[in-house]
């Protein structure tokens, strides 16, 4: 795998399924490897890795005697210890590093945004204006690292390794993040991105009134190997959901695309707003 984060995420999900299948409480499983329940939860969500001896102890406690499965999971644990390209940005929050790692392994993203331009399509100036307004007041060096990491992430789009379908509320196009010139350049960048074969943009216009999920942005990441996940960013924590939650979000995204204008009509709107509201 190119992304150790994705390997950790898949390994953690498998360990959670094994534990839940035999109805072992988190506290009892954590005691097996002498860690806190919160640490085990971090392992099961892929936020931290697990060493071979601890993994072997868990698998024994879970009654896993399939040699091939054990070796596969041990290999995943070793792969999950590698450092991704984002490790050079040492000041990135842990939750952001995990998201970048999963995104790097995806081959498709279905992204819905209500307020801001999708991160993979932001210009450097727009991203800087966004990051500078973080409520936790990151310093200049932290801001620079986060913006640089966002620009690096965009290689997934420019190199064509990720298919992006982005649906945006019309509010995204009007909100003056960074000021008129920054927004003018940002709208121009959206038009340029939409010309790429792996990018599809659609806008839900104000005139359509209420629609599904209008209060919640989310991103669905689909992978060439393994089930997809839905990512929902929250003020008090980020959520990764699978299974039935993923299926529900896929249904919502399909409805959002139906509510949105066609890609060609959406680009026409972006061009009109750029010309009308952001004259040089």
CSV table of N, CA and C in Angstrom, one decimal, residues 6 9-10 99 101-111 156 161-165 218-231 240-243 246-247 249-251 253-254 257:
chain,number,residue,atom,x,y,z
A,6,UNK,N,-3.8,4.1,5.7
A,6,UNK,CA,-4.9,3.2,5.2
A,6,UNK,C,-4.7,1.8,5.7
A,9,UNK,N,-5.7,1.8,9.3
A,9,UNK,CA,-7.2,1.9,9.4
A,9,UNK,C,-7.9,0.6,9.1
A,10,UNK,N,-7.4,-0.2,8.1
A,10,UNK,CA,-8.0,-1.5,7.7
A,10,UNK,C,-7.7,-2.5,8.8
A,99,UNK,N,-6.4,11.8,8.1
A,99,UNK,CA,-7.3,12.0,6.9
A,99,UNK,C,-6.4,12.0,5.6
A,101,UNK,N,-3.6,10.5,5.1
A,101,UNK,CA,-3.2,9.2,4.8
A,101,UNK,C,-4.3,8.4,4.1
A,102,UNK,N,-5.5,8.5,4.6
A,102,UNK,CA,-6.6,7.8,3.9
A,102,UNK,C,-6.9,8.3,2.5
A,103,UNK,N,-6.9,9.6,2.4
A,103,UNK,CA,-7.1,10.3,1.1
A,103,UNK,C,-6.1,9.8,0.1
A,104,UNK,N,-4.8,9.7,0.6
A,104,UNK,CA,-3.7,9.3,-0.3
A,104,UNK,C,-3.9,7.9,-0.9
A,105,UNK,N,-4.7,7.0,-0.2
A,105,UNK,CA,-4.9,5.7,-0.7
A,105,UNK,C,-6.2,5.5,-1.5
A,106,UNK,N,-7.0,6.6,-1.5
A,106,UNK,CA,-8.3,6.5,-2.3
A,106,UNK,C,-8.1,6.7,-3.8
A,107,UNK,N,-9.0,6.1,-4.5
A,107,UNK,CA,-9.0,6.4,-6.0
A,107,UNK,C,-10.3,7.2,-6.4
A,108,UNK,N,-11.2,7.4,-5.4
A,108,UNK,CA,-12.3,8.3,-5.7
A,108,UNK,C,-12.8,9.0,-4.5
A,109,UNK,N,-13.1,10.3,-4.6
A,109,UNK,CA,-13.7,11.1,-3.5
A,109,UNK,C,-15.0,11.7,-4.0
A,110,UNK,N,-16.0,11.5,-3.2
A,110,UNK,CA,-17.3,12.2,-3.4
A,110,UNK,C,-17.4,13.2,-2.3
A,111,UNK,N,-17.3,14.5,-2.6
A,111,UNK,CA,-17.2,15.5,-1.6
A,111,UNK,C,-18.4,16.5,-1.7
A,156,UNK,N,-2.8,14.7,-6.1
A,156,UNK,CA,-3.7,13.6,-6.4
A,156,UNK,C,-4.6,14.0,-7.5
A,161,UNK,N,-4.6,10.7,-10.2
A,161,UNK,CA,-4.7,9.5,-9.5
A,161,UNK,C,-6.0,9.4,-8.7
A,162,UNK,N,-6.7,10.5,-8.5
A,162,UNK,CA,-7.9,10.5,-7.8
A,162,UNK,C,-9.1,11.1,-8.6
A,163,UNK,N,-10.2,10.4,-8.7
A,163,UNK,CA,-11.4,10.9,-9.3
A,163,UNK,C,-12.2,11.7,-8.2
A,164,UNK,N,-12.4,13.0,-8.5
A,164,UNK,CA,-13.1,13.9,-7.6
A,164,UNK,C,-14.5,14.3,-8.2
A,165,UNK,N,-15.5,14.0,-7.4
A,165,UNK,CA,-16.9,14.6,-7.7
A,165,UNK,C,-17.2,15.5,-6.6
A,218,UNK,N,-19.5,16.6,4.0
A,218,UNK,CA,-18.9,15.3,4.3
A,218,UNK,C,-18.1,14.9,3.0
A,219,UNK,N,-17.2,13.9,3.2
A,219,UNK,CA,-16.4,13.3,2.1
A,219,UNK,C,-16.5,11.8,2.1
A,220,UNK,N,-16.8,11.2,1.0
A,220,UNK,CA,-16.8,9.7,0.9
A,220,UNK,C,-15.5,9.3,0.2
A,221,UNK,N,-14.7,8.5,0.8
A,221,UNK,CA,-13.5,8.0,0.2
A,221,UNK,C,-13.7,6.6,-0.2
A,222,UNK,N,-13.5,6.3,-1.5
A,222,UNK,CA,-13.5,4.9,-2.0
A,222,UNK,C,-12.1,4.4,-2.4
A,223,UNK,N,-11.9,3.2,-2.1
A,223,UNK,CA,-10.5,2.7,-2.2
A,223,UNK,C,-10.5,1.5,-3.2
A,224,UNK,N,-9.4,1.3,-4.0
A,224,UNK,CA,-9.3,0.2,-4.9
A,224,UNK,C,-9.3,-1.1,-4.2
A,225,UNK,N,-8.8,-1.2,-2.9
A,225,UNK,CA,-8.8,-2.4,-2.1
A,225,UNK,C,-9.4,-2.1,-0.8
A,226,UNK,N,-10.6,-2.7,-0.5
A,226,UNK,CA,-11.2,-2.5,0.8
A,226,UNK,C,-12.4,-1.6,0.7
A,227,UNK,N,-13.3,-1.6,1.7
A,227,UNK,CA,-14.5,-0.8,1.6
A,227,UNK,C,-14.2,0.7,1.8
A,228,UNK,N,-15.1,1.5,1.3
A,228,UNK,CA,-15.0,2.9,1.5
A,228,UNK,C,-15.3,3.4,2.9
A,229,UNK,N,-15.1,4.7,3.1
A,229,UNK,CA,-15.4,5.3,4.4
A,229,UNK,C,-16.0,6.7,4.1
A,230,UNK,N,-16.8,7.2,5.1
A,230,UNK,CA,-17.3,8.5,5.0
A,230,UNK,C,-16.7,9.3,6.1
A,231,UNK,N,-16.2,10.5,5.8
A,231,UNK,CA,-15.5,11.4,6.8
A,231,UNK,C,-16.4,12.6,7.0
A,240,UNK,N,-15.3,8.8,11.2
A,240,UNK,CA,-15.2,8.0,10.1
A,240,UNK,C,-16.2,6.9,10.2
A,241,UNK,N,-17.1,6.7,9.2
A,241,UNK,CA,-18.1,5.8,9.3
A,241,UNK,C,-18.1,4.8,8.1
A,242,UNK,N,-18.5,3.6,8.4
A,242,UNK,CA,-18.5,2.5,7.4
A,242,UNK,C,-19.9,1.9,7.3
A,243,UNK,N,-20.0,0.8,6.6
A,243,UNK,CA,-21.2,0.0,6.6
A,243,UNK,C,-22.5,0.7,6.3
A,246,UNK,N,-22.2,4.5,5.7
A,246,UNK,CA,-21.6,4.8,4.4
A,246,UNK,C,-22.7,4.7,3.3
A,247,UNK,N,-23.5,3.6,3.4
A,247,UNK,CA,-24.6,3.4,2.4
A,247,UNK,C,-25.6,4.6,2.4
A,249,UNK,N,-24.9,7.7,3.4
A,249,UNK,CA,-24.3,8.9,2.8
A,249,UNK,C,-24.2,8.8,1.3
A,250,UNK,N,-24.0,7.6,0.8
A,250,UNK,CA,-24.0,7.4,-0.7
A,250,UNK,C,-25.3,7.8,-1.3
A,251,UNK,N,-26.4,7.4,-0.6
A,251,UNK,CA,-27.7,7.7,-1.0
A,251,UNK,C,-28.0,9.2,-1.0
A,253,UNK,N,-25.6,11.5,-1.2
A,253,UNK,CA,-24.8,12.2,-2.2
A,253,UNK,C,-25.5,12.1,-3.6
A,254,UNK,N,-26.1,10.9,-3.8
A,254,UNK,CA,-26.8,10.8,-5.1
A,254,UNK,C,-28.0,11.8,-5.2
A,257,UNK,N,-26.6,15.3,-5.9
A,257,UNK,CA,-26.2,15.4,-7.3
A,257,UNK,C,-27.5,15.7,-8.2
